[in-house]
Short mmCIF file of C-alpha atoms and ligand atoms in Angstrom, two decimals:
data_model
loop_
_atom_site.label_atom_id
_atom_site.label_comp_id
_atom_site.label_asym_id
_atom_site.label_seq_id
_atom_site.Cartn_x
_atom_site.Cartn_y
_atom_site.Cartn_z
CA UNK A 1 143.66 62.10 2.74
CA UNK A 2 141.12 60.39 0.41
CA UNK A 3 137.60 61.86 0.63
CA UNK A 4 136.31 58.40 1.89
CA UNK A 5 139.32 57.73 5.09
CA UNK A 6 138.23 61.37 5.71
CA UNK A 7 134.96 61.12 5.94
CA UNK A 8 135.23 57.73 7.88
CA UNK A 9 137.87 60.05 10.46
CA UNK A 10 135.41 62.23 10.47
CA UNK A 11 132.98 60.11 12.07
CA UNK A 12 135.24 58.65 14.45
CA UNK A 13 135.99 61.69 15.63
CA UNK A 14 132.69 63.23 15.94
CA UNK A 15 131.35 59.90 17.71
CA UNK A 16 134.79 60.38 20.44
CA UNK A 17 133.76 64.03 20.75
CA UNK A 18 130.38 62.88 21.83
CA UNK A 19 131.50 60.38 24.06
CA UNK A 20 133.58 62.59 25.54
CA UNK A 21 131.02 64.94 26.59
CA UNK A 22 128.91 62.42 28.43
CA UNK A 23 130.14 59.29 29.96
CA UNK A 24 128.21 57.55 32.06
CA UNK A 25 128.82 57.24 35.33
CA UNK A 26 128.74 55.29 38.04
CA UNK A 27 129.39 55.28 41.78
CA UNK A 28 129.59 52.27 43.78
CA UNK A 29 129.52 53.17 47.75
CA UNK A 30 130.46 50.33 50.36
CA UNK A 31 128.82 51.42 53.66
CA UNK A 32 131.73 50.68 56.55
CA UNK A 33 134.42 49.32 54.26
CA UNK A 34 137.91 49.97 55.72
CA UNK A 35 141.11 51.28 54.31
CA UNK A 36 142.89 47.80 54.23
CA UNK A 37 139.75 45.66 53.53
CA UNK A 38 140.78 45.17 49.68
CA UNK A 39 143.85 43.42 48.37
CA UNK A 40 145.12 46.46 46.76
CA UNK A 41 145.21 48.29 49.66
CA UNK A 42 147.04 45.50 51.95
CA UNK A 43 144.28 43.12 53.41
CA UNK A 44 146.17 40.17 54.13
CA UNK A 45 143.28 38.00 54.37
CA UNK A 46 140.42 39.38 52.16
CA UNK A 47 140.35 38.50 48.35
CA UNK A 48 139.24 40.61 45.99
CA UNK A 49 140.83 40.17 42.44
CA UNK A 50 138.23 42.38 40.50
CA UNK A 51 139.14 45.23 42.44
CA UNK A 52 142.59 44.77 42.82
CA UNK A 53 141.98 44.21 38.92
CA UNK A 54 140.01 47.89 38.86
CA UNK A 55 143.08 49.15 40.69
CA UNK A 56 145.12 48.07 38.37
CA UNK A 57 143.47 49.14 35.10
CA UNK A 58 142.28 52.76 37.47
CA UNK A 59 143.77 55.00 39.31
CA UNK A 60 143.78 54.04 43.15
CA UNK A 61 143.67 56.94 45.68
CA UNK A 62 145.75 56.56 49.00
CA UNK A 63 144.43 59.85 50.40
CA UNK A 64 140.40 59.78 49.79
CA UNK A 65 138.53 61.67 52.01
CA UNK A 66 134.76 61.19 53.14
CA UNK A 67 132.56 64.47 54.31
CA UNK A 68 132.17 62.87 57.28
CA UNK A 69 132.84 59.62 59.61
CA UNK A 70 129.16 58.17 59.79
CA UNK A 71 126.41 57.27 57.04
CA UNK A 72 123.97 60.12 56.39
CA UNK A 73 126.50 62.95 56.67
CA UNK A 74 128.66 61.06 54.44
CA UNK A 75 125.81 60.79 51.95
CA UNK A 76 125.22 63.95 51.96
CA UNK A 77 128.17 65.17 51.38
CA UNK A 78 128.93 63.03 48.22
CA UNK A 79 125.31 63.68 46.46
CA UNK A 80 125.62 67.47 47.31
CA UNK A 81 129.57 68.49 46.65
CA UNK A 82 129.06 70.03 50.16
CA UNK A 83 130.06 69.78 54.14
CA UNK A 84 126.72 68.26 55.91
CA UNK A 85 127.24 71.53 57.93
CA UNK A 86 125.74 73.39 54.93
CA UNK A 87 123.07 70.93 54.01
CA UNK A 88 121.78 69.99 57.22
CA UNK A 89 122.39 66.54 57.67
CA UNK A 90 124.52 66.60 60.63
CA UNK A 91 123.55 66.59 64.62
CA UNK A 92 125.54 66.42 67.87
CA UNK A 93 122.89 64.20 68.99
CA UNK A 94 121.47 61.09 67.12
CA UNK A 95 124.75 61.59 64.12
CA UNK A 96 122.09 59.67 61.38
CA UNK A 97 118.95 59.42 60.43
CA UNK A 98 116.78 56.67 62.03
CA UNK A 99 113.47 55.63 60.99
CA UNK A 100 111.68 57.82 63.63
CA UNK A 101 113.43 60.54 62.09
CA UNK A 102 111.58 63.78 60.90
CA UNK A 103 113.95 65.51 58.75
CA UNK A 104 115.87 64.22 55.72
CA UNK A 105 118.23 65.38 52.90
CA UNK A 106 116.65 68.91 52.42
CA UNK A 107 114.62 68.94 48.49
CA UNK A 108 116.03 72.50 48.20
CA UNK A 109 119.79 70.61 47.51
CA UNK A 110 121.09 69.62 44.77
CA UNK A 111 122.04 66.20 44.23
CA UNK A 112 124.52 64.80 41.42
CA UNK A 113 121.69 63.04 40.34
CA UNK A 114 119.16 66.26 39.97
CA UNK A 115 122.36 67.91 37.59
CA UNK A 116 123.02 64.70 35.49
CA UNK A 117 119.23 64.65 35.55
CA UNK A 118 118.99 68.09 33.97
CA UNK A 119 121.66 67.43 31.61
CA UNK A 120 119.94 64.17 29.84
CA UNK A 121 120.63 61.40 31.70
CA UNK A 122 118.99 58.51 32.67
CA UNK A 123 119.83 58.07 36.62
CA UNK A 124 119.24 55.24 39.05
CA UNK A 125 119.49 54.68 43.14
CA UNK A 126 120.39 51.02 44.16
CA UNK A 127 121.16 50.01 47.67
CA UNK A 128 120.70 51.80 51.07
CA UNK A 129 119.56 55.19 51.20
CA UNK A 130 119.53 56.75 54.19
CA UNK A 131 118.75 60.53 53.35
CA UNK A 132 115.71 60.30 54.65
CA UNK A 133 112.36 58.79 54.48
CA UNK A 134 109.62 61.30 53.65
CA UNK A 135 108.74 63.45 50.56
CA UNK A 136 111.31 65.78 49.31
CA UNK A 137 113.92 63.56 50.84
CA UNK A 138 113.36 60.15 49.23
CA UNK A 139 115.62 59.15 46.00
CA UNK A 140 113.18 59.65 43.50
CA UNK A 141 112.46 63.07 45.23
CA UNK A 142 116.28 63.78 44.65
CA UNK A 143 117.32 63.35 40.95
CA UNK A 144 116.72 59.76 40.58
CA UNK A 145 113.95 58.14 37.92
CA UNK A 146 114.02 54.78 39.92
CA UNK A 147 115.06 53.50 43.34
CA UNK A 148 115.69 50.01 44.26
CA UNK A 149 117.02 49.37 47.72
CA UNK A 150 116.80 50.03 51.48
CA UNK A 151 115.94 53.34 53.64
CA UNK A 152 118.12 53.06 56.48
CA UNK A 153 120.52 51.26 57.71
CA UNK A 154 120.19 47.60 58.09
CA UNK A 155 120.53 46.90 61.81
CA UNK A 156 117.98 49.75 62.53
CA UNK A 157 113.94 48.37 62.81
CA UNK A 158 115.38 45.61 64.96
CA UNK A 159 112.67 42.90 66.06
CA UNK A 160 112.03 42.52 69.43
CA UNK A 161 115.12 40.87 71.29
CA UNK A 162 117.66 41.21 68.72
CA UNK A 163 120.70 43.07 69.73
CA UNK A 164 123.18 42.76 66.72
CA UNK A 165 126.27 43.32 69.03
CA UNK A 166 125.37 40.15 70.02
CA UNK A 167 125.86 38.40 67.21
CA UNK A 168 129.23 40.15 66.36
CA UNK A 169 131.85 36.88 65.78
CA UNK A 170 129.41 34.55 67.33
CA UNK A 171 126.60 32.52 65.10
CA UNK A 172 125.42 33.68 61.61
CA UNK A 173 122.59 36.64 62.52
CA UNK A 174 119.30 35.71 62.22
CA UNK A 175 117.84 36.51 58.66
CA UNK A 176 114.78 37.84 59.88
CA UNK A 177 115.96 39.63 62.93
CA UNK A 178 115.46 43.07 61.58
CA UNK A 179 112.11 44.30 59.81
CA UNK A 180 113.90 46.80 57.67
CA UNK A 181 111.90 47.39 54.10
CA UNK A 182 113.07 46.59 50.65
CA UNK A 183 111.60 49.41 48.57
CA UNK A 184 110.67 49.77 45.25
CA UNK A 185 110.31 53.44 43.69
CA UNK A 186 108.84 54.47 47.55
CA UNK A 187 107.04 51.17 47.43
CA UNK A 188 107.53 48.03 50.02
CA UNK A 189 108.26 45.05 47.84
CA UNK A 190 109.88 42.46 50.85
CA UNK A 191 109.53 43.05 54.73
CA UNK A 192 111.60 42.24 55.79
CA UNK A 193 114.00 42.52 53.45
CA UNK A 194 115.80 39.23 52.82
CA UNK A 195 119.45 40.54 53.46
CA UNK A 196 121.07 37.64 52.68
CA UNK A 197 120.54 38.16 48.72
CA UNK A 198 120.86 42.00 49.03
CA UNK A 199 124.47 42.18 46.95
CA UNK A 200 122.89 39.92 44.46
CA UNK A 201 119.68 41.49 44.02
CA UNK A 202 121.41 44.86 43.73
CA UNK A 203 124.12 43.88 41.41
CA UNK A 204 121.21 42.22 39.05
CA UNK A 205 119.41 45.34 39.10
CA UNK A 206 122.36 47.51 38.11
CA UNK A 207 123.19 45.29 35.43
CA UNK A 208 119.73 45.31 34.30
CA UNK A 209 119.67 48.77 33.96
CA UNK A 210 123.47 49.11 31.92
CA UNK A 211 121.82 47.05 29.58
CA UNK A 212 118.73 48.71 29.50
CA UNK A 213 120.85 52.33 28.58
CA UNK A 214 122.95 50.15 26.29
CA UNK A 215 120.01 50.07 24.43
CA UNK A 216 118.42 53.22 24.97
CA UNK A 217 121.74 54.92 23.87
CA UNK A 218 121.19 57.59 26.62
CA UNK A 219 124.23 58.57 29.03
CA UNK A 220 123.15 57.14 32.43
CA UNK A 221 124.59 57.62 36.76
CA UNK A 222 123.86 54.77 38.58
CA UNK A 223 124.54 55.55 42.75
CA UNK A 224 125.21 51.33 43.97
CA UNK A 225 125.44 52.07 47.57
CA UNK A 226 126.07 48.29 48.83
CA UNK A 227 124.08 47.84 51.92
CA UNK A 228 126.76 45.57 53.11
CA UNK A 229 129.44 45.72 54.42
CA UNK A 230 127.35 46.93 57.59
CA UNK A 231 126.59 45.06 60.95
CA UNK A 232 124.75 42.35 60.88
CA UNK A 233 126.56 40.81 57.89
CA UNK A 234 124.79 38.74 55.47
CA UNK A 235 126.29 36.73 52.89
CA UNK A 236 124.65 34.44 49.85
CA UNK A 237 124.92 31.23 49.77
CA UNK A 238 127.98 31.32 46.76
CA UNK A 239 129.60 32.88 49.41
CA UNK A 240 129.59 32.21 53.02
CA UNK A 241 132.23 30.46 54.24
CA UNK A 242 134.75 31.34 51.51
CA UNK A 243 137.23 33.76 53.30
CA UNK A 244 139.62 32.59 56.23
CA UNK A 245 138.99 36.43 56.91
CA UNK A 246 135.52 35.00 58.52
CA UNK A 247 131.51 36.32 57.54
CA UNK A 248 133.23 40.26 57.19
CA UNK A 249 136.07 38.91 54.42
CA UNK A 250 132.99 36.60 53.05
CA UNK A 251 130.99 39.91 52.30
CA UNK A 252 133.86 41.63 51.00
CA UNK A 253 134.36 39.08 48.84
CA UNK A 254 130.94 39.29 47.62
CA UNK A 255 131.29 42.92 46.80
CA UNK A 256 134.65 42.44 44.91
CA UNK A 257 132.67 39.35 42.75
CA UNK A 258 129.76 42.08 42.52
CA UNK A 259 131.98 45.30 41.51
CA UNK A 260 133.80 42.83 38.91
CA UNK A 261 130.26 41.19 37.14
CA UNK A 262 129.55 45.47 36.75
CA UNK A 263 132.90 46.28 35.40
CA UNK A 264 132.46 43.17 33.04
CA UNK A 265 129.12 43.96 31.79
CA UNK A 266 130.34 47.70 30.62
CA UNK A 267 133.20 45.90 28.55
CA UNK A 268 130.90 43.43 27.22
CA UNK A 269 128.51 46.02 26.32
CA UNK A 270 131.38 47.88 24.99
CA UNK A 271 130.10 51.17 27.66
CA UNK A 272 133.67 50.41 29.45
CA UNK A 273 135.51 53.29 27.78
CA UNK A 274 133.07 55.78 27.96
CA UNK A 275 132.04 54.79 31.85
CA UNK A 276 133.43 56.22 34.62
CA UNK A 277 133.59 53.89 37.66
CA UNK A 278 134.30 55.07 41.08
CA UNK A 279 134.26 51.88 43.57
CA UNK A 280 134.84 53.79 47.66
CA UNK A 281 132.90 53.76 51.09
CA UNK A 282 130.75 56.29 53.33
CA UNK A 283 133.21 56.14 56.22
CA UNK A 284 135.79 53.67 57.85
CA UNK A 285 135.59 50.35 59.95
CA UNK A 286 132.88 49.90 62.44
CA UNK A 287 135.89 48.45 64.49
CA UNK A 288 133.58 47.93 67.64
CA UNK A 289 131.76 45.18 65.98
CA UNK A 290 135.66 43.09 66.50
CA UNK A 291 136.23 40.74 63.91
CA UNK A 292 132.85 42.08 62.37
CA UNK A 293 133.93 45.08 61.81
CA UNK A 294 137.04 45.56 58.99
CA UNK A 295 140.35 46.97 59.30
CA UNK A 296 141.63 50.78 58.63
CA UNK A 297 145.01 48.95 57.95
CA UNK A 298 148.15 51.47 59.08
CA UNK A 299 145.35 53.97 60.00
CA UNK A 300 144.41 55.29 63.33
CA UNK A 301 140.75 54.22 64.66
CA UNK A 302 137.29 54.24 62.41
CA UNK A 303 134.30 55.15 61.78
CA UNK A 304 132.69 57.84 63.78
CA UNK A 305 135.79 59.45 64.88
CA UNK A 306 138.08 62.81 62.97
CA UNK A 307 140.92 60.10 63.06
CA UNK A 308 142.45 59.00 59.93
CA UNK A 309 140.73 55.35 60.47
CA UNK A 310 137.32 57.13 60.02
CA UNK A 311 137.39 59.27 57.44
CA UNK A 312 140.24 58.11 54.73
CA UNK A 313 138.82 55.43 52.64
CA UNK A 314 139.48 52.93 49.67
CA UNK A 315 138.85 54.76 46.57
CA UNK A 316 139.50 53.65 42.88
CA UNK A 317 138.20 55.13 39.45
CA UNK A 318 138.16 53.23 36.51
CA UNK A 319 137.51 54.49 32.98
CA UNK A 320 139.69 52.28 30.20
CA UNK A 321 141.33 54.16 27.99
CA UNK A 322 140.80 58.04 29.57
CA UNK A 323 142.17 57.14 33.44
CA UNK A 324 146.09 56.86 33.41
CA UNK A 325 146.29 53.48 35.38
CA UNK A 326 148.51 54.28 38.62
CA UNK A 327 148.38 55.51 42.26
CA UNK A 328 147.78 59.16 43.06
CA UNK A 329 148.60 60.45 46.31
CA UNK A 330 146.41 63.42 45.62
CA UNK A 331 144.12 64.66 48.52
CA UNK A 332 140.39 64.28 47.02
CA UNK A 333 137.41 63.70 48.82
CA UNK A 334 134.10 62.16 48.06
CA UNK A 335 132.56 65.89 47.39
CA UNK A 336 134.73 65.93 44.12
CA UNK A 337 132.54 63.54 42.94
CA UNK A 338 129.90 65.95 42.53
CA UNK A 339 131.53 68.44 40.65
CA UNK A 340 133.60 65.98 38.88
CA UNK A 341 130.23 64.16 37.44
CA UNK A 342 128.55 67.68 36.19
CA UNK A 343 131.41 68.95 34.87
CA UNK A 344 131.82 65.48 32.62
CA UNK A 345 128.15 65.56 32.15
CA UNK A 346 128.38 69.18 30.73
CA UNK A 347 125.67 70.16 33.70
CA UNK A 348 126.66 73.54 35.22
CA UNK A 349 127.58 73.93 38.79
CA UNK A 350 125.19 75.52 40.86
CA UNK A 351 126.13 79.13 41.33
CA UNK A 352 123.44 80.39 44.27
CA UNK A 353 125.45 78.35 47.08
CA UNK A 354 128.56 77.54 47.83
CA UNK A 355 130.29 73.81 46.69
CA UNK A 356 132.73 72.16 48.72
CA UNK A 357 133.48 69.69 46.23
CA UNK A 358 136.34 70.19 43.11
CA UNK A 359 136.56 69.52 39.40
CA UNK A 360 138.67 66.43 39.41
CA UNK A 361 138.07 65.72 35.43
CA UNK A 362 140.99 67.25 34.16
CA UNK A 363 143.03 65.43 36.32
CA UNK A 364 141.24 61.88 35.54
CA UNK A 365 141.45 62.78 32.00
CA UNK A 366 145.13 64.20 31.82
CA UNK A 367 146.41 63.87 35.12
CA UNK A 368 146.39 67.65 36.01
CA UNK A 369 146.88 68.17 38.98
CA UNK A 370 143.75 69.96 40.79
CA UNK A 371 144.48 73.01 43.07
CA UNK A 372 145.26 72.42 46.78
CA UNK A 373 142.80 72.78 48.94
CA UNK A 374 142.16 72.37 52.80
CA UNK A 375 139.51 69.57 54.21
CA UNK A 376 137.70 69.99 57.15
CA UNK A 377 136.81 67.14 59.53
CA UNK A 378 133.56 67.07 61.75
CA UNK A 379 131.91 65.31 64.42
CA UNK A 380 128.21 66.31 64.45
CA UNK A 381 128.24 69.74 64.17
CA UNK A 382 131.66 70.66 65.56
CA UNK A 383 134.71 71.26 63.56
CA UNK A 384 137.26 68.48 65.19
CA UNK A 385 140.27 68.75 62.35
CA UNK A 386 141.55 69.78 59.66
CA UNK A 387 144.31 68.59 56.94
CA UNK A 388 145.78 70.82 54.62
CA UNK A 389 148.43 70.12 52.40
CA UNK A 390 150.46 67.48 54.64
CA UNK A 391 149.38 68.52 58.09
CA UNK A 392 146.32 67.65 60.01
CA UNK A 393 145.63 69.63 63.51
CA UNK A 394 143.15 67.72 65.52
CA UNK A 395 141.57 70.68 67.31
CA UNK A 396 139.47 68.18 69.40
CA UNK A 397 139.25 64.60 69.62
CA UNK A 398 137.01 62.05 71.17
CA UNK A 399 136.55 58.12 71.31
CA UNK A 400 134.00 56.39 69.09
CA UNK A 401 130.43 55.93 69.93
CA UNK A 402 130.51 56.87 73.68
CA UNK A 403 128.87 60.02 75.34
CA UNK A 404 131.91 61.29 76.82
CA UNK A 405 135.66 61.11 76.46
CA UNK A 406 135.83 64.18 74.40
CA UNK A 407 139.09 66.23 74.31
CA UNK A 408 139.87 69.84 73.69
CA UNK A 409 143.37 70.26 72.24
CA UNK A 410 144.07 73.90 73.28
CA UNK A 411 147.31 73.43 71.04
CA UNK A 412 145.84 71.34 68.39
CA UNK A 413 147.53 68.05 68.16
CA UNK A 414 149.94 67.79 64.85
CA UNK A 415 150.60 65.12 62.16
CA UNK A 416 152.67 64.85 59.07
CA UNK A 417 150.46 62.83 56.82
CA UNK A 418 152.67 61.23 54.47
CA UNK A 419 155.36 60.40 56.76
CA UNK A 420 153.00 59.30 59.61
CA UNK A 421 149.69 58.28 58.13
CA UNK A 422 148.78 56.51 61.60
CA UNK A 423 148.91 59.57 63.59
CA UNK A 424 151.05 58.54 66.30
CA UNK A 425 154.07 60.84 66.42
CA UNK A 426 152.84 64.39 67.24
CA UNK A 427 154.85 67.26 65.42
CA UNK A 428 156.80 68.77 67.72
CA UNK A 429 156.19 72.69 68.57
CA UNK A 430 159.14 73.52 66.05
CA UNK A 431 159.29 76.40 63.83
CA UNK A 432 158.27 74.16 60.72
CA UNK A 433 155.24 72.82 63.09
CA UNK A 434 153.93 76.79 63.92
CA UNK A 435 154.13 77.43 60.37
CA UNK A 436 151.67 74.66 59.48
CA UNK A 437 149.32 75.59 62.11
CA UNK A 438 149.14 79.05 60.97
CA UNK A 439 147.98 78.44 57.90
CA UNK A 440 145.66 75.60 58.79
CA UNK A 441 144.07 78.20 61.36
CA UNK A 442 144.13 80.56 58.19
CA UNK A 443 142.30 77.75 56.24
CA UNK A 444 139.76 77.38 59.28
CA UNK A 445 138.77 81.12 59.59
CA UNK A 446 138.08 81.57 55.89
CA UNK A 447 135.91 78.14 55.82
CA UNK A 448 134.03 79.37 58.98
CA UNK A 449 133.43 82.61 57.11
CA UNK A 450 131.47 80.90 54.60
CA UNK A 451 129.03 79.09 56.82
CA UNK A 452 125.34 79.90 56.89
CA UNK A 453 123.58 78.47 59.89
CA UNK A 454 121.61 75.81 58.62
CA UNK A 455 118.69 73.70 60.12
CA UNK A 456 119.01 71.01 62.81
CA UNK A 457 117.71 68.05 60.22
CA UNK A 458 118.82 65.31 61.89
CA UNK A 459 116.40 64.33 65.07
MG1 MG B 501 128.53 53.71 57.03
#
């Protein structure tokens, strides 16, 4: 080779190896988006031709797993690598956070954002938080520079009179019927917040900050967790009206325009090929909320239940040119996200407690295939399920959002996954059926081995 193609190989190869070690990442999290609310995954109705464009150019999950069914559990789980059973964000009684709450994401966790953090990069919080409202628990109090966003959920701090259930398929909801905050770094900028440019303002702010690392040069997480689409459903301008799937496919639709302006922006910038994208949701349909709520397409129920409908989700990651384009039927949850991003961000892993959450890099970089493991379903503080391999045993069950109608399932109720992903025909009591069980019970003893009792956080 001549001395001058070498050194110029040189160079490119250096710069790669660099690249390499620290792509930036970012996670987008939809709160309440369903299983078959995006084209790729078989809406009917909904449009969404960035994502379905993502999907394409990414590899789509079918069997994404959240830590748990409902918003601040799930949360937790995804910024710590670990069940809300360790961290303390989980309750039998009130299952989030509300503004009354005391307690919060505990400061003595460790969020993806406090390891990227550590290991040089710039990191940012847009959207809803809902970890909790007072010092130790806020954003910046958890890894993140800057916070732009919401602290809760958007139907809680209702003004007097407004009942959101109301609205659900009725008239548009009214725009100042809930006094939630928009907050900027801890500080109120808009009360209430003006929800029906939340998207927009958060997708402006995200691609404010890309460019502002594109010309920093520093590796950078950005956490997008989309207020929307969440009960009571607001929708700009550009948008309402657009989808014959009503105001819930109008949102969606927003979020698909606001996930492709993001995606475009990296490959303008030319970030795309060393930017990770992950694009999934905290938990499954609010399907109460009717045609307000989305769809968990083939799946059984949604959000706040152990059923497949609550706790599989939509989940695509993007990174041109390192992500094999394809479909993986791989089970991952959303606490592989947390090893996953300090592992490509060369951070080290904790070592002083235990992470729920696996290395998925070698797999998004060269398809290996990560080692089984089992994942472990809860409602509040109870374990409900579990799936292993195939199999998930329901040990108990229970409808969503009411006090009662729980069920113990003295022989836990039995599903082949792949063959029955809507949970309808039970396995029989065969010898193939036993088997399974055993070794999910074997699964649940040495998980329950491992648990500390933690806190009560949630009030
Ligand atoms: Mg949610």
């Amino acid at each position: 080779m001549r001395p001058i193609l070498a050194v110029f190989f040189a160079v490119i190869v250096s710069c790669s190896a660099f690249a390499a070690e620290k792509p930036n990442i970012i996670i987008i999290f939809c709160d309440d988006l369903g299983y078959g609310d995006l084209g790729c995954y078989g809406s009917p109705m909904i449009r969404t031709p960035h994502l379905d464009r993502m999907a394409r150019e990414g590899v789509r999950f079918t069997d994404f797993y959240v830590g748990a069914s409902v918003c601040t559990p799930s949360r937790a789980a995804l910024l710590t690598g670990r069940y809300p059973i360790r961290n303390g964000m989980c309750s039998n009684d009130r299952r989030v956070l509300f503004p009354d709450s005391k307690g919060g994401l505990p400061d003595s966790e460790i969020t993806i954002a406090e390891g990227l953090q550590e290991a040089g990069y710039a990191t940012m919080h847009v959207g809803k938080w809902h970890l909790g409202i007072h010092e130790g628990s806020r954003p910046t109090d958890q890894g993140f520079d800057h916070s732009f966003g919401i602290p809760y959920s958007n139907d809680m701090d209702p003004r007097e009179g407004i009942r959101h259930r109301e609205h659900a398929g009725r008239q548009d909801p009214p725009a100042d019927g809930w006094n939630v905050p928009l907050l900027r770094d801890n500080e109120i900028v808009e009360r209430p917040a003006d929800q029906t440019t939340l998207t927009k303002r958060y997708t402006e702010e995200s691609l404010k900050f890309i460019r502002e690392q594109k010309e920093k040069e520093e590796p950078f997480f950005l956490y997008l967790a989309h207020t929307m689409p969440h009960v009571p459903l607001f929708v700009s301008e550009d948008f309402y009206g657009k989808s014959p799937a009503g105001r819930y496919g109008d949102v969606v639709q927003e979020l698909d325009w606001s996930t492709g302006m993001i995606l475009e922006a990296l490959r303008e910038t030319g970030l795309a090929e060393n930017t990770l994208v992950v694009f999934t949701s905290d938990n499954g349909p609010w399907l109460v909320m009717n045609d307000e709520g989305g769809s968990a397409g083939p799946l059984r129920e949604g959000k706040a239940t152990t059923w497949e409908g609550g706790v599989r989700v939509p989940a695509i990651a993007w990174w041109p040119g390192t992500v094999e384009p394809g479909v993986t039927s791989i089970v991952a949850t959303a606490m592989d996200l947390f090893s996953t991003s300090l592992s490509l961000g060369g951070a080290g892993l904790p070592d002083d407690r235990i992470i729920d959450g696996r290395d998925l890099s070698a797999f998004l970089r060269s398809g290996k295939l990560p080692p089984r493991k089992p994942v472990f379903f809860y409602h509040g503080r109870e374990l409900y399920a579990c799936r292993l391999g195939p199999w998930k045993a329901h040990f108990h069950t229970r409808p969503p959002f009411r006090a009662g109608g729980a069920k113990d399932h003295e022989t836990p109720l039995l599903f082949h996954l792949p063959r029955d992903p809507s949970e309808k025909r039970l396995r029989p009591e065969d010898g193939v059926g036993i088997k399974a069980l055993k070794e999910i019970y074997s699964a649940v003893s040495e998980h329950e081995a491992t648990l500390k009792a933690m806190p009560q956080e949630v009030d």
